[in-house]
Short mmCIF file of C-alpha atoms and ligand atoms in Angstrom, two decimals:
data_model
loop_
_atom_site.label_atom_id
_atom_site.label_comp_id
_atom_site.label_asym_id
_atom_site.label_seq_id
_atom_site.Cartn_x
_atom_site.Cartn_y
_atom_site.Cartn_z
CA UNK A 1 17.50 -103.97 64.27
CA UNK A 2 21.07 -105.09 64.72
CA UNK A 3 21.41 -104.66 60.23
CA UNK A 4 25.40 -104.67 58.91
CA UNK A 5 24.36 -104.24 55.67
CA UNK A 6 21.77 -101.13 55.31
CA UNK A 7 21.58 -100.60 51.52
CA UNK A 8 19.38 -97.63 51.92
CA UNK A 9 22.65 -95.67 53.05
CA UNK A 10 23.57 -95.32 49.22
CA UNK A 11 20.24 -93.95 48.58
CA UNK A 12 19.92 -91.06 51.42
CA UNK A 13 20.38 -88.08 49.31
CA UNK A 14 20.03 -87.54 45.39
CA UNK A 15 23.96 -86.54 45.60
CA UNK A 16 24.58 -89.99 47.00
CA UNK A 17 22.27 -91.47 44.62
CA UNK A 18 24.27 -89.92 41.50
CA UNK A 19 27.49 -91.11 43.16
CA UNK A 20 26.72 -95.01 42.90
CA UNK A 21 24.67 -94.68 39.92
CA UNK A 22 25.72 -97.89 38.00
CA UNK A 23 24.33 -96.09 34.31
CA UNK A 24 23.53 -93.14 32.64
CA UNK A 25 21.51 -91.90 29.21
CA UNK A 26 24.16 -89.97 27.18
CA UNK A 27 22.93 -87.96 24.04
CA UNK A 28 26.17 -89.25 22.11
CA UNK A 29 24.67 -92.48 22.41
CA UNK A 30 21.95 -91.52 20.54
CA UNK A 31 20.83 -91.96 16.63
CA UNK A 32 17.88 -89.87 15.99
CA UNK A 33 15.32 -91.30 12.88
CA UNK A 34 14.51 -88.64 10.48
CA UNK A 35 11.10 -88.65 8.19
CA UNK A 36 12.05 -86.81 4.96
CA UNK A 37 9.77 -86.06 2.16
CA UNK A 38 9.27 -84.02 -1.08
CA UNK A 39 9.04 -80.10 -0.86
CA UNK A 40 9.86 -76.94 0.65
CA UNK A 41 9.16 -75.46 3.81
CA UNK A 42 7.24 -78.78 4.81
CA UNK A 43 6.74 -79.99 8.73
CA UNK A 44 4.06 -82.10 9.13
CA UNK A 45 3.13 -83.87 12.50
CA UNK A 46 2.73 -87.68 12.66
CA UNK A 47 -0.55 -88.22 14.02
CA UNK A 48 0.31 -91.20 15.74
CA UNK A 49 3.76 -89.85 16.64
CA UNK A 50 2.49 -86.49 18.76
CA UNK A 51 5.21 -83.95 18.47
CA UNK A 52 7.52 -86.27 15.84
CA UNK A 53 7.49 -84.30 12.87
CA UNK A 54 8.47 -85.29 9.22
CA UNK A 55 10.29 -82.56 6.98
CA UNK A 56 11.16 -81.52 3.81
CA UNK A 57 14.57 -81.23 2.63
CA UNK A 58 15.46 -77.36 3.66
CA UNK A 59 13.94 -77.78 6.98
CA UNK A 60 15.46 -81.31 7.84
CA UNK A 61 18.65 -79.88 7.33
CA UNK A 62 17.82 -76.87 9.65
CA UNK A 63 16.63 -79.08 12.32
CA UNK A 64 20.15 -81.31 12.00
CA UNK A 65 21.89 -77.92 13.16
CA UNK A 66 19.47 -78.33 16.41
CA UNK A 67 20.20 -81.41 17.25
CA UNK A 68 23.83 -80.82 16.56
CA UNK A 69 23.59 -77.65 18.70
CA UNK A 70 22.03 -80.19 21.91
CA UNK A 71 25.02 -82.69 21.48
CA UNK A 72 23.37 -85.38 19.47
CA UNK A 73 26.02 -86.97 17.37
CA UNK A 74 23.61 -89.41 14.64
CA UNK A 75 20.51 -89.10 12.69
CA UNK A 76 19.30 -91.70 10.56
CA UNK A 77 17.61 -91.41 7.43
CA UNK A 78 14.02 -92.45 6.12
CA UNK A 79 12.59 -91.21 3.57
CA UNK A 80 8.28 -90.65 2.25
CA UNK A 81 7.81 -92.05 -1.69
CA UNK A 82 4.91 -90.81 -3.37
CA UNK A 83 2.85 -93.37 -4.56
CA UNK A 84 3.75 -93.05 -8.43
CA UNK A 85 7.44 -93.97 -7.55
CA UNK A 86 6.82 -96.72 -6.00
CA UNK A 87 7.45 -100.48 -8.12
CA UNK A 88 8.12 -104.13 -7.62
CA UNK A 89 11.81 -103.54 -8.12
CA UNK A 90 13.18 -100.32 -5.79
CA UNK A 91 13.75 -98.67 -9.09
CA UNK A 92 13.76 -95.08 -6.91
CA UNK A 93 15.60 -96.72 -4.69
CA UNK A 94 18.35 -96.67 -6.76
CA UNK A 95 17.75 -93.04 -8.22
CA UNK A 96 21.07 -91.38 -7.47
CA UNK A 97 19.13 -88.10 -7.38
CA UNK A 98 16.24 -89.53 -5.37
CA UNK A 99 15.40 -88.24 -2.18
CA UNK A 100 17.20 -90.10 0.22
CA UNK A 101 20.41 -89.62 -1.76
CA UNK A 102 19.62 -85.95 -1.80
CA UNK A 103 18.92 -85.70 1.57
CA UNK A 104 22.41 -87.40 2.51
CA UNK A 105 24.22 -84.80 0.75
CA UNK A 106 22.65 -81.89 1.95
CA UNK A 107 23.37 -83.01 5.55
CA UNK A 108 26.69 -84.07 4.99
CA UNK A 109 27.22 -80.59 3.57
CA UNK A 110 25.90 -78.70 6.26
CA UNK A 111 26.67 -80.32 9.39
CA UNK A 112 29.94 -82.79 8.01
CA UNK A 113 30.34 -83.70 11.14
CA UNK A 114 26.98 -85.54 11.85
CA UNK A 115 27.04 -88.71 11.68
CA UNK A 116 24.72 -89.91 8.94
CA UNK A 117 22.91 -93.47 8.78
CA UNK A 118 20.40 -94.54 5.92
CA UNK A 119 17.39 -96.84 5.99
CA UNK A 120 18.23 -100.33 3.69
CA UNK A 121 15.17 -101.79 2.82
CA UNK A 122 12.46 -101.12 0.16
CA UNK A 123 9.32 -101.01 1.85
CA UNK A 124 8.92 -97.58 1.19
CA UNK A 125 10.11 -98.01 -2.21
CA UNK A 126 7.90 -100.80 -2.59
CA UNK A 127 4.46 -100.62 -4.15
CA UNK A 128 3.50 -103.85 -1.74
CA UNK A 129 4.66 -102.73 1.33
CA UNK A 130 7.00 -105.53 1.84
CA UNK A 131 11.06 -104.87 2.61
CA UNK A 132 11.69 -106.97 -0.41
CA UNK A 133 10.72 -108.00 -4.18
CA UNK A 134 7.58 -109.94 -4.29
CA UNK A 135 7.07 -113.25 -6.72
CA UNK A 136 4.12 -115.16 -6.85
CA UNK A 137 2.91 -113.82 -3.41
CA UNK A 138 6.69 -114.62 -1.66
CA UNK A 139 9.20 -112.14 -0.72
CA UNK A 140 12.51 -113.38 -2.48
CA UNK A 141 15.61 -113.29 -0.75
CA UNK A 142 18.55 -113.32 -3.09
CA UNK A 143 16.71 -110.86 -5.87
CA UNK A 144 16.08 -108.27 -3.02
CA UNK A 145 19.66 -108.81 -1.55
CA UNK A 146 21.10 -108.04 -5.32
CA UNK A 147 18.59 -104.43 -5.23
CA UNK A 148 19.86 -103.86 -1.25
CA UNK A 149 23.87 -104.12 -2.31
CA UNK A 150 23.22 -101.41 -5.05
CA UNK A 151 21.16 -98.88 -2.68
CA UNK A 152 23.77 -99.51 -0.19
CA UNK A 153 26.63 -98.19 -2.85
CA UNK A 154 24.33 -95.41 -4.41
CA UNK A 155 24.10 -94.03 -0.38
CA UNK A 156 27.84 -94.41 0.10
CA UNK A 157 27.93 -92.04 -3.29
CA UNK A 158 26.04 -89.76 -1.81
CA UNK A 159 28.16 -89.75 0.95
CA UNK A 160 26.65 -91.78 3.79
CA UNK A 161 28.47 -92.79 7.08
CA UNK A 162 27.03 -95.87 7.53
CA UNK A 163 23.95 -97.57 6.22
CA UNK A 164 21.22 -100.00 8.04
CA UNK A 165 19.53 -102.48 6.34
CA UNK A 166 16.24 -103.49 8.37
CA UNK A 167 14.96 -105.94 6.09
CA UNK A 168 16.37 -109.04 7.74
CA UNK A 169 16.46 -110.94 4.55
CA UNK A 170 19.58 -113.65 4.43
CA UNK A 171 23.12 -112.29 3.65
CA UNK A 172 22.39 -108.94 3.36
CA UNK A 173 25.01 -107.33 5.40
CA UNK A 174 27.79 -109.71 3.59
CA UNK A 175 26.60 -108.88 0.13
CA UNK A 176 26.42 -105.08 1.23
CA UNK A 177 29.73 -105.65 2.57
CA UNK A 178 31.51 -106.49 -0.62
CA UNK A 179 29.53 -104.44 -2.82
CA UNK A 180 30.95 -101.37 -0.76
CA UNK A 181 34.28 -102.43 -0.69
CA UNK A 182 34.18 -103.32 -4.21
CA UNK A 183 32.99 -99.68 -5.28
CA UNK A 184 35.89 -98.06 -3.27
CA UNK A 185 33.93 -97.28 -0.19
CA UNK A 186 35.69 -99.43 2.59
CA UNK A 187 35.06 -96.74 5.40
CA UNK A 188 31.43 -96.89 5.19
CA UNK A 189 29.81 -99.04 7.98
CA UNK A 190 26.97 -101.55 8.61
CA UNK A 191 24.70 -100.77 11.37
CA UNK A 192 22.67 -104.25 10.63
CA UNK A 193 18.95 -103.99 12.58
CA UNK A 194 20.04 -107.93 13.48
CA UNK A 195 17.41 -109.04 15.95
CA UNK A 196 14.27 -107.25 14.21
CA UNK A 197 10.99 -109.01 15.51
CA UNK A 198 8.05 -108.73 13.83
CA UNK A 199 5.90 -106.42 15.99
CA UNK A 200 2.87 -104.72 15.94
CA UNK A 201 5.06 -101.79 17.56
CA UNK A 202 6.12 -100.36 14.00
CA UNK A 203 2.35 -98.91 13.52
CA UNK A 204 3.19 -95.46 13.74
CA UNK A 205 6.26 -95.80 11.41
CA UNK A 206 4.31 -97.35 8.97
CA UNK A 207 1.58 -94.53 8.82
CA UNK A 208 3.88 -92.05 8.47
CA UNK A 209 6.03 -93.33 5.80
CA UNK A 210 3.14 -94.71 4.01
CA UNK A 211 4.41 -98.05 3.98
CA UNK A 212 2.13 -101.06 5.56
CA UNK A 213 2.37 -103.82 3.77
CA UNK A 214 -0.51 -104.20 1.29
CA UNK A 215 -1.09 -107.69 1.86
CA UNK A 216 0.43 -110.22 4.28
CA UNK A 217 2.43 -109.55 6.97
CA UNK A 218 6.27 -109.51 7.52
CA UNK A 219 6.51 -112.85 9.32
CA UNK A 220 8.70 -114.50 7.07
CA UNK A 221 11.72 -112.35 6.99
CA UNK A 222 11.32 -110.74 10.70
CA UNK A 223 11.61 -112.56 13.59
CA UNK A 224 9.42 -114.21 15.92
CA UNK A 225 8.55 -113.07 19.29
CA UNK A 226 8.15 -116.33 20.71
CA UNK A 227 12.45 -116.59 19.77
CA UNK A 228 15.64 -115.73 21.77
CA UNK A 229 18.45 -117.60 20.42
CA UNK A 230 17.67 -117.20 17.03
CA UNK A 231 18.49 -113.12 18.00
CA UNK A 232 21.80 -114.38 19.14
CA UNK A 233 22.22 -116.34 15.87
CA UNK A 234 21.34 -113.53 13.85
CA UNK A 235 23.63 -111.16 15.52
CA UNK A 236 26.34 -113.82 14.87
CA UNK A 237 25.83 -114.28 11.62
CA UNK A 238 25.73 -110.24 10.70
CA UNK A 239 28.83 -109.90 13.03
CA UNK A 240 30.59 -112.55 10.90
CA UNK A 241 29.16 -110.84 7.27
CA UNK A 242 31.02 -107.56 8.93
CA UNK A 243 28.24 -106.07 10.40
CA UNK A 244 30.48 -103.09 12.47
CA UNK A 245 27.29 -102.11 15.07
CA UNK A 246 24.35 -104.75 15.26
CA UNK A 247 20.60 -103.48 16.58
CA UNK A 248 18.09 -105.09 18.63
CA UNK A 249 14.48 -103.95 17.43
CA UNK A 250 12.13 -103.31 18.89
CA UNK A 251 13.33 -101.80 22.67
CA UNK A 252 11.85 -102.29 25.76
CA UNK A 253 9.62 -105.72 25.45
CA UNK A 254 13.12 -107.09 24.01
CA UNK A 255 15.73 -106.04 26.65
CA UNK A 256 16.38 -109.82 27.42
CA UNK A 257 17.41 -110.19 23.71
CA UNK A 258 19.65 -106.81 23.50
CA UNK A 259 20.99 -108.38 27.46
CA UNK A 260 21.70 -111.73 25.65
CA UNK A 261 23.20 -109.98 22.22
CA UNK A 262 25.27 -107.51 24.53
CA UNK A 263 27.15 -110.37 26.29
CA UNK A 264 27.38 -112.39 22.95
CA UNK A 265 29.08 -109.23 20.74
CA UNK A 266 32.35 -108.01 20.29
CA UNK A 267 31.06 -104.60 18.44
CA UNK A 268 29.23 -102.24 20.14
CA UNK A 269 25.51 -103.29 20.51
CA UNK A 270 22.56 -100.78 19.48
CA UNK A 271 18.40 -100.84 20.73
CA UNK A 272 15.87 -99.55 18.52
CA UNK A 273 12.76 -97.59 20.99
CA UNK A 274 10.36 -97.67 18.20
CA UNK A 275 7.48 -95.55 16.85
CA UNK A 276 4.79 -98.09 18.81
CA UNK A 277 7.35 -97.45 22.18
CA UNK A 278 7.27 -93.92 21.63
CA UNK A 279 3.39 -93.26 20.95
CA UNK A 280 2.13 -95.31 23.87
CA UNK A 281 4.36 -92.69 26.35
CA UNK A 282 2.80 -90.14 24.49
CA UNK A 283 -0.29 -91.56 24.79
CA UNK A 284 -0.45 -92.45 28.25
CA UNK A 285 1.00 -89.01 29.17
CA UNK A 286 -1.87 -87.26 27.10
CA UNK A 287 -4.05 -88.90 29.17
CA UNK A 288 -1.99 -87.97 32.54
CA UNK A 289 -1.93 -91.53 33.22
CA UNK A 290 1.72 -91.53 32.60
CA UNK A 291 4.45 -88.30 33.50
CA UNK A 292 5.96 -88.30 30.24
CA UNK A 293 9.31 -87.22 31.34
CA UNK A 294 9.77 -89.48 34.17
CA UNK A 295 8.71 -92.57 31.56
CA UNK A 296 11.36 -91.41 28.86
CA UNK A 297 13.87 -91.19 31.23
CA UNK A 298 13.29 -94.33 32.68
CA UNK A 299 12.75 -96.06 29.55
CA UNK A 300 15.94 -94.57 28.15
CA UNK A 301 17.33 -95.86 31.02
CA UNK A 302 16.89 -98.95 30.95
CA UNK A 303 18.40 -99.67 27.58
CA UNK A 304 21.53 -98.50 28.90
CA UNK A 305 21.16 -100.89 31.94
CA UNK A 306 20.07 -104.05 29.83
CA UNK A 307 23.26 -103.11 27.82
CA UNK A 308 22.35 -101.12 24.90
CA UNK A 309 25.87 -98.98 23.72
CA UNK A 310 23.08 -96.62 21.11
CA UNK A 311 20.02 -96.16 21.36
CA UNK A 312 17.74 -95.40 18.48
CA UNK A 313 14.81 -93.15 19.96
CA UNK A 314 12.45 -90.22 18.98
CA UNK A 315 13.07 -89.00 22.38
CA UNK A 316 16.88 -87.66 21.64
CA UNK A 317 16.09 -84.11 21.02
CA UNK A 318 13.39 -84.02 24.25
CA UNK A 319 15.93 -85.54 26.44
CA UNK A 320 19.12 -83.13 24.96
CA UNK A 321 16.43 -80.34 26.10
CA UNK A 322 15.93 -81.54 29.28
CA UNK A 323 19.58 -81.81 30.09
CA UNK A 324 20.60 -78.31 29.00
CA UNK A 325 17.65 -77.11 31.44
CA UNK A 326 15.64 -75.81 28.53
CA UNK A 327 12.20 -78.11 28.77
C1 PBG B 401 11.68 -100.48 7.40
C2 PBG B 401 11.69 -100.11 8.83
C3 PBG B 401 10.63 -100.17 9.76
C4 PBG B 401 11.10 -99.57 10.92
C5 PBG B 401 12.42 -99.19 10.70
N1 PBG B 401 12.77 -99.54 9.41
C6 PBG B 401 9.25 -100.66 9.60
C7 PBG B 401 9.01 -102.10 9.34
O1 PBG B 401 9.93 -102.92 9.38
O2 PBG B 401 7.86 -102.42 9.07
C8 PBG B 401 10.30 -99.34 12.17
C9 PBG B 401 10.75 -98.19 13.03
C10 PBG B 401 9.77 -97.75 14.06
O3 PBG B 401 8.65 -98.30 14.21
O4 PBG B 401 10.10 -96.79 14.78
N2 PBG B 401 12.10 -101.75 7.10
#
């Protein structure tokens, strides 16, 4: 054939490949979720999650140093509540020597440098499952954003870089704003999970935190599927409030919404890979349906591609690994 254009020249050798490539995964990109709970000397496997631990205190802080040693930058914080703690009103979320606020301190202390995120929301603070106070069978907006300002402030005490709320109720991030500001803490950001569908994909989470909601489901504060625009509205809305990074959740069957949020945003744009995202690779791979490494890299990937500047994943540490040659 008499071909000008032969596009295949740019793809001859894996040099020339890396040459053109238009993106790459980055491990200072990533934020890496943490499960903390109660104890010492505690690692316990999520069942769900194969190889995705959750730790107690001492050892979460021992694992930080590893991922600080493999170049990852972020961790962000969740935290297991035993049953007895849990209420109708985030009472423990509020503890100033609860575990989460504990846990934020003893990171900060040993690894200052880490960047350190929290979870905002009370699901697993909240004896119904739900991300918010419950009345007469409804999840209440303005109560729960009143209980969300003052766990934002009581993680800023303790020393937090930047906190998350993920409970998509209305306002949040401007409330959270000006309750931070107004207790002095101006340099702590908002990382707001903005477009946060409600998917089946946060199974796994939700076993290992304990936290399904006990009756219901969480269709009327996250968002619907079926909805595009209303992402971009959102993400608006949060950016306006102050929102300083703003998260698309979950990752891959929402890269047109992270796409459409990425060319709609003037501060850096975030995906979320979650637990459901993570377990089916596993999964899969288990099986040897899937090669495991191939389909995190590729996934990883492709967040970058659709736009994503972060990307939350359980796959930071397995991907540091497999850069520094040590699989
Ligand atoms: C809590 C929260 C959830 C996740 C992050 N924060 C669960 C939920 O909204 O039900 C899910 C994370 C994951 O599945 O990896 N509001």
């Amino acid at each position: 054939m008499n071909l000008t254009q032969r596009p295949r020249r740019l793809r001859r050798s894996g040099f020339l490949r890396d040459l053109v490539a238009e993106h790459a995964v980055r491990c200072e990109d990533f934020i890496t979720p943490l499960f903390v709970l109660e104890g010492q000397g505690v690692a316990r496997e999520i069942p769900s999650m194969p190889g995705y631990f959750k730790r107690s205190l001492d050892l979460t802080v021992e694992h930080v140093k590893v991922l600080r040693d493999h170049g990852l930058k972020c961790v962000l914080l969740f935290v297991q509540v035993d049953d007895a703690l849990k209420d109708n009103a985030g009472t423990e979320a509020l503890n100033a020597e609860g575990l989460m606020q504990r846990a934020v301190q003893a990171i900060k202390r040993a690894v200052p440098d880490m960047v350190v995120m929290t979870d905002v929301a009370l699901d697993p603070f909240s004896s119904f499952g739900h991300d918010g106070i419950v009345e007469e069978g409804q999840i209440v907006n303005d109560t729960t954003v009143e209980v969300l300002t003052k766990m934002a402030v009581s993680h800023a005490q303790a020393g937090v870089d930047m906190v998350a709320p993920s409970d998509m109720m209305d306002g949040r991030v401007g409330a959270i704003r000006a309750g931070l500001d107004q207790a002095g803490h101006t340099d702590v950001g908002i990382l707001s999970y903005s477009a946060k569908y409600a998917s089946c994909f946060y199974g796994p989470f939700r076993d290992a935190l304990d936290s399904a909601p006990g009756f219901g489901d969480k269709r009327t504060y996250q968002m619907d599927p079926a909805n595009v625009r209303e992402g971009l509205r959102e993400a608006a809305l949060d950016i306006a409030e102050g929102a300083d990074l703003v998260m698309v959740k979950p990752g891959l069957p929402y890269l047109d919404v992270l796409h459409r949020v990425k060319q709609a945003s003037s501060v850096p744009v975030a995906a979320y890979q979650v637990s459901g995202e993570y377990a089916m690779i596993k999964a899969a791979a288990a099986q040897g349906w899937v090669d495991e490494e191939a389909a995190m890299l590729e996934s990883l990937l492709s967040f970058k591609r659709a736009g994503a500047d972060l990307v939350a994943t359980y796959f930071g540490l397995d991907f540091a690994r497999l850069q520094h040659g040590q699989a």
